[in-house]
Amino acid sequence: MVKVDCIRFNENSVDVLSPLENDVLKILWKKGEGMRVRDLYQILKKKRKVALTSVAVILDRLHEKKIVARKIEFGLGGEHYIYFSRCSKSDFEHTVVEKTVNRLIDKFGPVAVTYFNERFSKRGKK
Amino acid sequence: MAIGCFVGFVVDIDKVALAVISLSLAAFFLLAVKNFKLSTKTKIGLIYGHLILLFFPFVLFTTDFACGAMCMSCQNNTLALVSYSLPTALVLGTIAGFAVIPAFYTFSNKRQTRNREIIEFVRKYSSLLNIRMPKIYIMDKAKPIAFSFKSFRSAIFVSVGMLDILGKKEIQAVLLHELAHIKQRSSMLKFSSFMMNVLSPLSLLTRFHHDTSREEGEADRFAIRTQRTSKYINSAKRKLSEAN
């Protein structure tokens, strides 16, 4: 299960991941297959100033959050990790919404449920 | 000539209870290491705990025997026996840990590198340094780390994370650094000293300190001499510290 520890509410958006985590995941989703740290770094460095070590740290963090999986492969240059996303973009977003709503209901109980009912009934009428 | 006041074991309920509790806890620690997903530090702590608890009953009964043989008042005095045997068990357990923990690392990292380039490189420089070729283990860890042991059989451990972020020459610089440590036989002392400070209950009584800066400097200088540049060892060190 994907771990969602922190959701940041900015003025115009909601961030679940850091900007670099977001960029790394976008590449993995787009690619749709496993990638090496160095391959991800080669794509990322064209977009932003980033160090290879930072990419490795971010991938390990995403692995700890269970958002990406990894396996050891033996290839050119020896043993290395292949990282791949554990779920599609839409599945990830679904999990984030599900976890957020569940936590709101756990925390605020009937207030949250009543609010969601009102919100959905208004939307239904529209 | 008297050979002692009493030579033999007096098995009373207190000593038996202490021995049973100690051995049960030792068994529990071992099962925890085997079955639970724990951090390496916790596992090492549990191995130390296991060894200390395993030694304790034997030391307790031996001390009892010695007290009897030397006509000392500690015989059959459980509190006095514990106060003698516990520090002894701590020392024995800690010393045994130094031998057991490298074996634990070796058996828990069964994956040896298949990288011919690394193997041949280490073989070549082991022969030049006149040391037995160490085994090279790959650790399934994203944190870039490398260390070596000079125990029963020397071994170099490198993490996949390290291979991911270092270039070929930087990896070679790290391997040369570790080979120099094996040649110096400093890795075990360094590791033991570190473990003693971090984990051993003995560190509560005194701080064991082993200055590693001289050995580190020498290992770096060996890598620099061999590669004829400090560029690779410095960049490897920089990357390792950035990612840790």
Short mmCIF file of C-alpha atoms in Angstrom, two decimals:
data_model
loop_
_atom_site.label_atom_id
_atom_site.label_comp_id
_atom_site.label_asym_id
_atom_site.label_seq_id
_atom_site.Cartn_x
_atom_site.Cartn_y
_atom_site.Cartn_z
CA MET A 1 0.00 0.00 0.00
CA VAL A 2 1.34 3.43 -0.99
CA LYS A 3 2.39 5.53 2.00
CA VAL A 4 1.12 9.11 1.97
CA ASP A 5 2.71 10.97 4.85
CA CYS A 6 2.28 14.57 3.96
CA ILE A 7 -0.08 16.55 1.77
CA ARG A 8 0.76 20.21 1.25
CA PHE A 9 -2.07 22.60 0.41
CA ASN A 10 -0.64 25.45 -1.66
CA GLU A 11 -2.62 28.39 -2.98
CA ASN A 12 -3.34 26.78 -6.31
CA SER A 13 -2.51 23.12 -5.90
CA VAL A 14 -2.23 20.12 -3.61
CA ASP A 15 1.18 18.46 -3.39
CA VAL A 16 1.64 14.93 -2.22
CA LEU A 17 5.19 14.61 -3.46
CA SER A 18 8.18 16.93 -3.59
CA PRO A 19 8.85 18.54 -7.01
CA LEU A 20 11.78 16.18 -7.69
CA GLU A 21 9.78 13.11 -6.59
CA ASN A 22 7.02 14.27 -8.91
CA ASP A 23 9.39 14.65 -11.88
CA VAL A 24 10.95 11.22 -11.26
CA LEU A 25 7.54 9.56 -11.08
CA LYS A 26 6.33 11.33 -14.22
CA ILE A 27 9.30 9.90 -16.14
CA LEU A 28 8.68 6.39 -14.78
CA TRP A 29 4.96 6.60 -15.66
CA LYS A 30 5.75 7.88 -19.14
CA LYS A 31 8.37 5.22 -19.76
CA GLY A 32 6.14 2.47 -18.40
CA GLU A 33 9.06 0.12 -17.73
CA GLY A 34 11.95 -0.24 -15.33
CA MET A 35 14.75 2.31 -15.43
CA ARG A 36 18.24 2.62 -13.99
CA VAL A 37 19.20 5.56 -11.76
CA ARG A 38 21.58 6.79 -14.45
CA ASP A 39 18.94 6.64 -17.21
CA LEU A 40 16.52 8.68 -15.08
CA TYR A 41 19.30 11.13 -14.28
CA GLN A 42 20.11 11.59 -17.99
CA ILE A 43 16.49 12.57 -18.72
CA LEU A 44 16.07 14.70 -15.59
CA LYS A 45 19.24 16.74 -16.01
CA LYS A 46 17.92 18.07 -19.32
CA LYS A 47 14.94 19.54 -17.44
CA ARG A 48 16.49 20.75 -14.21
CA LYS A 49 19.75 21.11 -12.33
CA VAL A 50 20.07 17.90 -10.38
CA ALA A 51 22.84 15.62 -9.08
CA LEU A 52 22.99 11.88 -9.68
CA THR A 53 23.13 11.31 -5.91
CA SER A 54 19.90 13.32 -5.45
CA VAL A 55 18.11 11.13 -8.00
CA ALA A 56 19.32 8.01 -6.16
CA VAL A 57 18.16 9.41 -2.80
CA ILE A 58 14.74 10.37 -4.22
CA LEU A 59 14.25 6.92 -5.74
CA ASP A 60 15.13 5.29 -2.42
CA ARG A 61 12.63 7.59 -0.67
CA LEU A 62 9.91 6.66 -3.19
CA HIS A 63 10.80 3.00 -2.62
CA GLU A 64 10.40 3.46 1.15
CA LYS A 65 7.00 5.06 0.51
CA LYS A 66 6.17 1.98 -1.58
CA ILE A 67 5.43 4.16 -4.61
CA VAL A 68 8.19 2.55 -6.68
CA ALA A 69 9.58 -0.99 -6.61
CA ARG A 70 13.10 -2.05 -7.43
CA LYS A 71 15.07 -5.13 -8.27
CA ILE A 72 18.76 -5.85 -8.69
CA GLU A 73 19.81 -6.59 -12.23
CA PHE A 74 23.12 -7.57 -13.63
CA GLY A 75 24.05 -5.72 -16.77
CA LEU A 76 26.65 -3.51 -18.32
CA GLY A 77 28.75 -2.10 -15.48
CA GLY A 78 27.73 -4.78 -12.99
CA GLU A 79 24.89 -4.98 -10.50
CA HIS A 80 22.45 -2.10 -10.40
CA TYR A 81 18.90 -1.30 -9.37
CA ILE A 82 16.03 -1.15 -11.84
CA TYR A 83 13.24 1.06 -10.54
CA PHE A 84 9.66 0.92 -11.77
CA SER A 85 6.41 2.47 -10.56
CA ARG A 86 4.17 0.15 -8.58
CA CYS A 87 0.97 1.64 -9.94
CA SER A 88 -0.28 3.81 -12.78
CA LYS A 89 -0.79 7.56 -12.35
CA SER A 90 -4.55 7.17 -11.98
CA ASP A 91 -4.19 4.34 -9.43
CA PHE A 92 -1.77 6.47 -7.45
CA GLU A 93 -4.14 9.44 -7.47
CA HIS A 94 -7.03 7.17 -6.49
CA THR A 95 -5.03 5.89 -3.50
CA VAL A 96 -4.15 9.42 -2.40
CA VAL A 97 -7.81 10.56 -2.56
CA GLU A 98 -8.98 7.39 -0.80
CA LYS A 99 -6.46 7.77 2.02
CA THR A 100 -7.18 11.47 2.42
CA VAL A 101 -10.97 10.97 2.60
CA ASN A 102 -10.58 8.03 5.02
CA ARG A 103 -8.35 10.06 7.29
CA LEU A 104 -10.76 12.99 7.26
CA ILE A 105 -13.62 10.65 8.19
CA ASP A 106 -11.50 9.00 10.92
CA LYS A 107 -10.57 12.37 12.36
CA PHE A 108 -13.84 14.32 12.04
CA GLY A 109 -16.41 11.51 11.87
CA PRO A 110 -20.00 12.68 11.26
CA VAL A 111 -18.93 16.25 10.39
CA ALA A 112 -16.85 14.99 7.48
CA VAL A 113 -19.54 12.51 6.35
CA THR A 114 -22.25 15.18 6.44
CA TYR A 115 -20.03 17.56 4.49
CA PHE A 116 -19.31 14.96 1.79
CA ASN A 117 -23.06 14.15 1.54
CA GLU A 118 -23.94 17.82 1.12
CA ARG A 119 -21.14 18.32 -1.38
CA PHE A 120 -22.10 15.29 -3.49
CA SER A 121 -25.82 16.02 -3.39
CA LYS A 122 -25.15 19.60 -4.57
CA ARG A 123 -23.00 18.23 -7.37
CA GLY A 124 -25.74 15.70 -8.21
CA LYS A 125 -28.36 18.47 -8.52
CA LYS A 126 -26.09 20.52 -10.79
CA MET B 1 46.77 -29.65 51.46
CA ALA B 2 43.28 -28.42 51.08
CA ILE B 3 42.10 -28.28 47.51
CA GLY B 4 39.04 -26.20 48.35
CA CYS B 5 36.15 -25.85 50.71
CA PHE B 6 33.71 -27.33 48.26
CA VAL B 7 34.22 -28.37 44.70
CA GLY B 8 30.94 -29.02 42.96
CA PHE B 9 27.70 -27.44 41.95
CA VAL B 10 24.99 -26.58 44.39
CA VAL B 11 21.96 -26.27 42.20
CA ASP B 12 19.43 -24.08 43.95
CA ILE B 13 16.24 -22.64 42.57
CA ASP B 14 17.65 -19.09 42.22
CA LYS B 15 20.53 -20.15 39.96
CA VAL B 16 18.36 -22.50 37.92
CA ALA B 17 15.76 -19.76 37.45
CA LEU B 18 18.45 -17.26 36.36
CA ALA B 19 19.92 -19.79 33.92
CA VAL B 20 16.50 -20.65 32.44
CA ILE B 21 15.51 -16.98 32.06
CA SER B 22 18.88 -16.15 30.49
CA LEU B 23 18.78 -19.05 28.01
CA SER B 24 15.12 -18.35 27.12
CA LEU B 25 15.91 -14.70 26.41
CA ALA B 26 18.94 -15.79 24.35
CA ALA B 27 16.68 -18.09 22.31
CA PHE B 28 14.10 -15.31 21.87
CA PHE B 29 16.79 -12.86 20.64
CA LEU B 30 18.00 -15.43 18.13
CA LEU B 31 14.46 -16.08 16.86
CA ALA B 32 13.88 -12.33 16.60
CA VAL B 33 17.01 -11.91 14.46
CA LYS B 34 15.93 -14.80 12.24
CA ASN B 35 12.24 -14.02 11.85
CA PHE B 36 11.59 -10.30 12.28
CA LYS B 37 12.36 -7.57 9.79
CA LEU B 38 14.72 -5.42 11.82
CA SER B 39 17.32 -2.81 11.07
CA THR B 40 20.95 -3.96 10.88
CA LYS B 41 21.78 -2.07 14.08
CA THR B 42 18.96 -3.77 15.98
CA LYS B 43 20.01 -7.15 14.61
CA ILE B 44 23.60 -6.63 15.71
CA GLY B 45 22.39 -5.49 19.14
CA LEU B 46 20.29 -8.64 19.43
CA ILE B 47 23.23 -10.84 18.40
CA TYR B 48 25.35 -9.25 21.14
CA GLY B 49 22.47 -9.71 23.59
CA HIS B 50 22.06 -13.34 22.52
CA LEU B 51 25.75 -14.10 23.06
CA ILE B 52 25.89 -12.38 26.45
CA LEU B 53 22.77 -14.20 27.68
CA LEU B 54 24.09 -17.48 26.29
CA PHE B 55 27.36 -17.11 28.19
CA PHE B 56 25.77 -15.94 31.42
CA PRO B 57 24.55 -19.31 32.88
CA PHE B 58 27.89 -20.99 32.11
CA VAL B 59 29.84 -18.16 33.72
CA LEU B 60 27.45 -18.21 36.69
CA PHE B 61 28.01 -21.90 37.41
CA THR B 62 31.76 -21.66 36.73
CA THR B 63 32.04 -18.73 39.16
CA ASP B 64 30.08 -20.73 41.73
CA PHE B 65 32.52 -23.61 41.26
CA ALA B 66 35.54 -21.28 41.55
CA CYS B 67 34.13 -19.61 44.68
CA GLY B 68 33.75 -23.03 46.26
CA ALA B 69 37.24 -24.13 45.25
CA MET B 70 38.82 -20.98 46.68
CA CYS B 71 36.74 -20.95 49.89
CA MET B 72 35.23 -17.58 48.98
CA SER B 73 32.03 -16.30 50.53
CA CYS B 74 30.44 -15.83 47.11
CA GLN B 75 29.58 -19.52 46.85
CA ASN B 76 25.83 -19.99 47.07
CA ASN B 77 25.37 -16.22 47.39
CA THR B 78 23.33 -15.53 44.28
CA LEU B 79 23.74 -11.74 44.37
CA ALA B 80 27.52 -11.96 44.72
CA LEU B 81 27.69 -14.60 41.97
CA VAL B 82 25.66 -12.42 39.59
CA SER B 83 27.85 -9.40 40.33
CA TYR B 84 30.93 -11.45 39.35
CA SER B 85 29.49 -13.36 36.41
CA LEU B 86 27.54 -10.60 34.67
CA PRO B 87 30.56 -8.42 33.77
CA THR B 88 32.46 -11.56 32.70
CA ALA B 89 29.55 -12.62 30.47
CA LEU B 90 29.43 -9.08 29.00
CA VAL B 91 33.13 -9.19 28.15
CA LEU B 92 32.94 -12.72 26.69
CA GLY B 93 29.76 -11.90 24.72
CA THR B 94 31.29 -8.73 23.31
CA ILE B 95 34.51 -10.49 22.28
CA ALA B 96 32.50 -13.34 20.70
CA GLY B 97 30.40 -10.74 18.88
CA PHE B 98 33.48 -9.50 17.05
CA ALA B 99 33.92 -12.96 15.59
CA VAL B 100 30.24 -13.74 15.01
CA ILE B 101 29.09 -10.48 13.44
CA PRO B 102 31.36 -10.66 10.37
CA ALA B 103 29.97 -14.15 9.83
CA PHE B 104 26.46 -12.74 10.18
CA TYR B 105 27.21 -10.14 7.49
CA THR B 106 28.75 -12.77 5.25
CA PHE B 107 25.83 -15.18 5.53
CA SER B 108 23.15 -12.49 5.24
CA ASN B 109 24.73 -11.11 2.05
CA LYS B 110 24.95 -14.23 -0.05
CA ARG B 111 25.09 -12.33 -3.32
CA GLN B 112 28.64 -12.17 -4.60
CA THR B 113 29.40 -9.85 -7.47
CA ARG B 114 29.32 -11.32 -10.96
CA ASN B 115 31.07 -8.29 -12.38
CA ARG B 116 34.18 -9.74 -14.02
CA GLU B 117 35.83 -6.33 -14.20
CA ILE B 118 35.54 -5.81 -10.43
CA ILE B 119 36.64 -9.39 -9.70
CA GLU B 120 39.71 -9.14 -11.94
CA PHE B 121 40.59 -5.72 -10.57
CA VAL B 122 40.46 -6.97 -6.95
CA ARG B 123 42.36 -10.14 -7.90
CA LYS B 124 45.15 -8.10 -9.53
CA TYR B 125 45.63 -5.71 -6.61
CA SER B 126 45.26 -8.44 -3.94
CA SER B 127 48.13 -10.21 -5.61
CA LEU B 128 50.18 -6.98 -5.77
CA LEU B 129 49.51 -6.35 -2.07
CA ASN B 130 50.36 -9.96 -1.32
CA ILE B 131 47.03 -10.68 0.40
CA ARG B 132 44.52 -13.46 -0.15
CA MET B 133 41.84 -12.32 -2.58
CA PRO B 134 38.80 -11.16 -0.59
CA LYS B 135 35.27 -12.19 -1.52
CA ILE B 136 33.20 -9.32 -2.88
CA TYR B 137 29.62 -9.19 -1.63
CA ILE B 138 26.84 -7.03 -3.00
CA MET B 139 24.44 -5.63 -0.41
CA ASP B 140 20.83 -4.95 -1.36
CA LYS B 141 20.90 -1.38 -0.05
CA ALA B 142 20.34 1.90 -1.86
CA LYS B 143 22.56 3.81 0.57
CA PRO B 144 26.01 4.00 -0.99
CA ILE B 145 28.28 2.18 1.45
CA ALA B 146 31.42 0.06 1.29
CA PHE B 147 33.38 -1.66 4.02
CA SER B 148 35.65 -4.63 4.49
CA PHE B 149 36.40 -7.28 7.08
CA LYS B 150 39.60 -9.06 7.83
CA SER B 151 38.20 -11.93 9.82
CA PHE B 152 38.41 -15.67 9.03
CA ARG B 153 38.26 -14.82 5.35
CA SER B 154 38.56 -11.24 4.21
CA ALA B 155 35.60 -9.76 2.40
CA ILE B 156 34.62 -6.48 0.79
CA PHE B 157 30.96 -5.40 0.96
CA VAL B 158 29.58 -2.85 -1.47
CA SER B 159 25.99 -1.71 -1.76
CA VAL B 160 24.05 -1.64 -5.04
CA GLY B 161 23.41 2.04 -4.29
CA MET B 162 27.15 2.67 -4.43
CA LEU B 163 27.51 0.93 -7.79
CA ASP B 164 24.54 2.99 -9.04
CA ILE B 165 26.10 6.38 -8.38
CA LEU B 166 29.84 5.87 -8.77
CA GLY B 167 31.71 5.76 -12.05
CA LYS B 168 34.13 2.94 -12.94
CA LYS B 169 37.27 4.74 -11.72
CA GLU B 170 35.53 5.87 -8.52
CA ILE B 171 34.47 2.28 -7.77
CA GLN B 172 38.07 1.19 -8.33
CA ALA B 173 39.27 3.91 -5.94
CA VAL B 174 36.89 2.62 -3.25
CA LEU B 175 38.01 -0.98 -3.83
CA LEU B 176 41.67 0.05 -3.54
CA HIS B 177 40.85 1.89 -0.31
CA GLU B 178 39.20 -1.26 1.11
CA LEU B 179 42.06 -3.50 -0.06
CA ALA B 180 44.48 -1.20 1.78
CA HIS B 181 42.36 -1.64 4.94
CA ILE B 182 42.52 -5.43 4.56
CA LYS B 183 46.30 -5.20 4.14
CA GLN B 184 46.51 -3.03 7.29
CA ARG B 185 44.18 -5.45 9.13
CA SER B 186 42.47 -2.34 10.47
CA SER B 187 38.90 -2.98 9.32
CA MET B 188 38.07 -5.47 12.05
CA LEU B 189 39.48 -3.29 14.79
CA LYS B 190 37.70 -0.24 13.38
CA PHE B 191 34.41 -2.11 13.10
CA SER B 192 34.76 -3.67 16.53
CA SER B 193 35.62 -0.37 18.13
CA PHE B 194 32.61 1.24 16.47
CA MET B 195 30.30 -1.59 17.56
CA MET B 196 31.68 -1.50 21.07
CA ASN B 197 30.89 2.20 21.33
CA VAL B 198 27.44 1.94 19.80
CA LEU B 199 26.06 -1.31 21.10
CA SER B 200 27.97 -2.86 23.92
CA PRO B 201 26.69 -2.25 27.44
CA LEU B 202 30.38 -1.94 28.31
CA SER B 203 30.41 1.40 26.58
CA LEU B 204 28.31 2.70 29.48
CA LEU B 205 31.30 2.15 31.73
CA THR B 206 33.98 3.45 29.43
CA ARG B 207 34.27 4.89 25.96
CA PHE B 208 36.45 2.74 23.76
CA HIS B 209 38.09 4.88 21.19
CA HIS B 210 40.07 3.86 18.20
CA ASP B 211 41.49 6.65 16.11
CA THR B 212 40.79 5.65 12.52
CA SER B 213 41.96 8.82 10.80
CA ARG B 214 45.52 7.47 10.33
CA GLU B 215 44.29 4.21 8.73
CA GLU B 216 41.78 6.11 6.57
CA GLY B 217 44.53 8.44 5.40
CA GLU B 218 46.81 5.54 4.56
CA ALA B 219 44.05 3.72 2.67
CA ASP B 220 43.32 6.90 0.70
CA ARG B 221 47.00 7.40 -0.06
CA PHE B 222 47.24 3.83 -1.39
CA ALA B 223 44.32 4.49 -3.76
CA ILE B 224 45.89 7.80 -4.84
CA ARG B 225 49.33 6.21 -5.41
CA THR B 226 47.84 3.38 -7.44
CA GLN B 227 45.58 5.57 -9.57
CA ARG B 228 48.18 8.37 -9.69
CA THR B 229 45.48 10.92 -8.92
CA SER B 230 43.33 11.92 -5.95
CA LYS B 231 40.47 12.86 -8.30
CA TYR B 232 38.54 9.58 -8.09
CA ILE B 233 38.82 8.84 -4.39
CA ASN B 234 37.83 12.44 -3.61
CA SER B 235 34.83 12.45 -5.93
CA ALA B 236 33.74 9.01 -4.62
CA LYS B 237 33.95 10.28 -1.04
CA ARG B 238 32.03 13.42 -1.93
CA LYS B 239 29.24 11.41 -3.58
CA LEU B 240 29.05 8.97 -0.67
CA SER B 241 28.76 11.78 1.87
CA GLU B 242 26.17 13.61 -0.26
CA ALA B 243 23.94 10.54 -0.45
CA ASN B 244 24.30 9.43 3.19
#
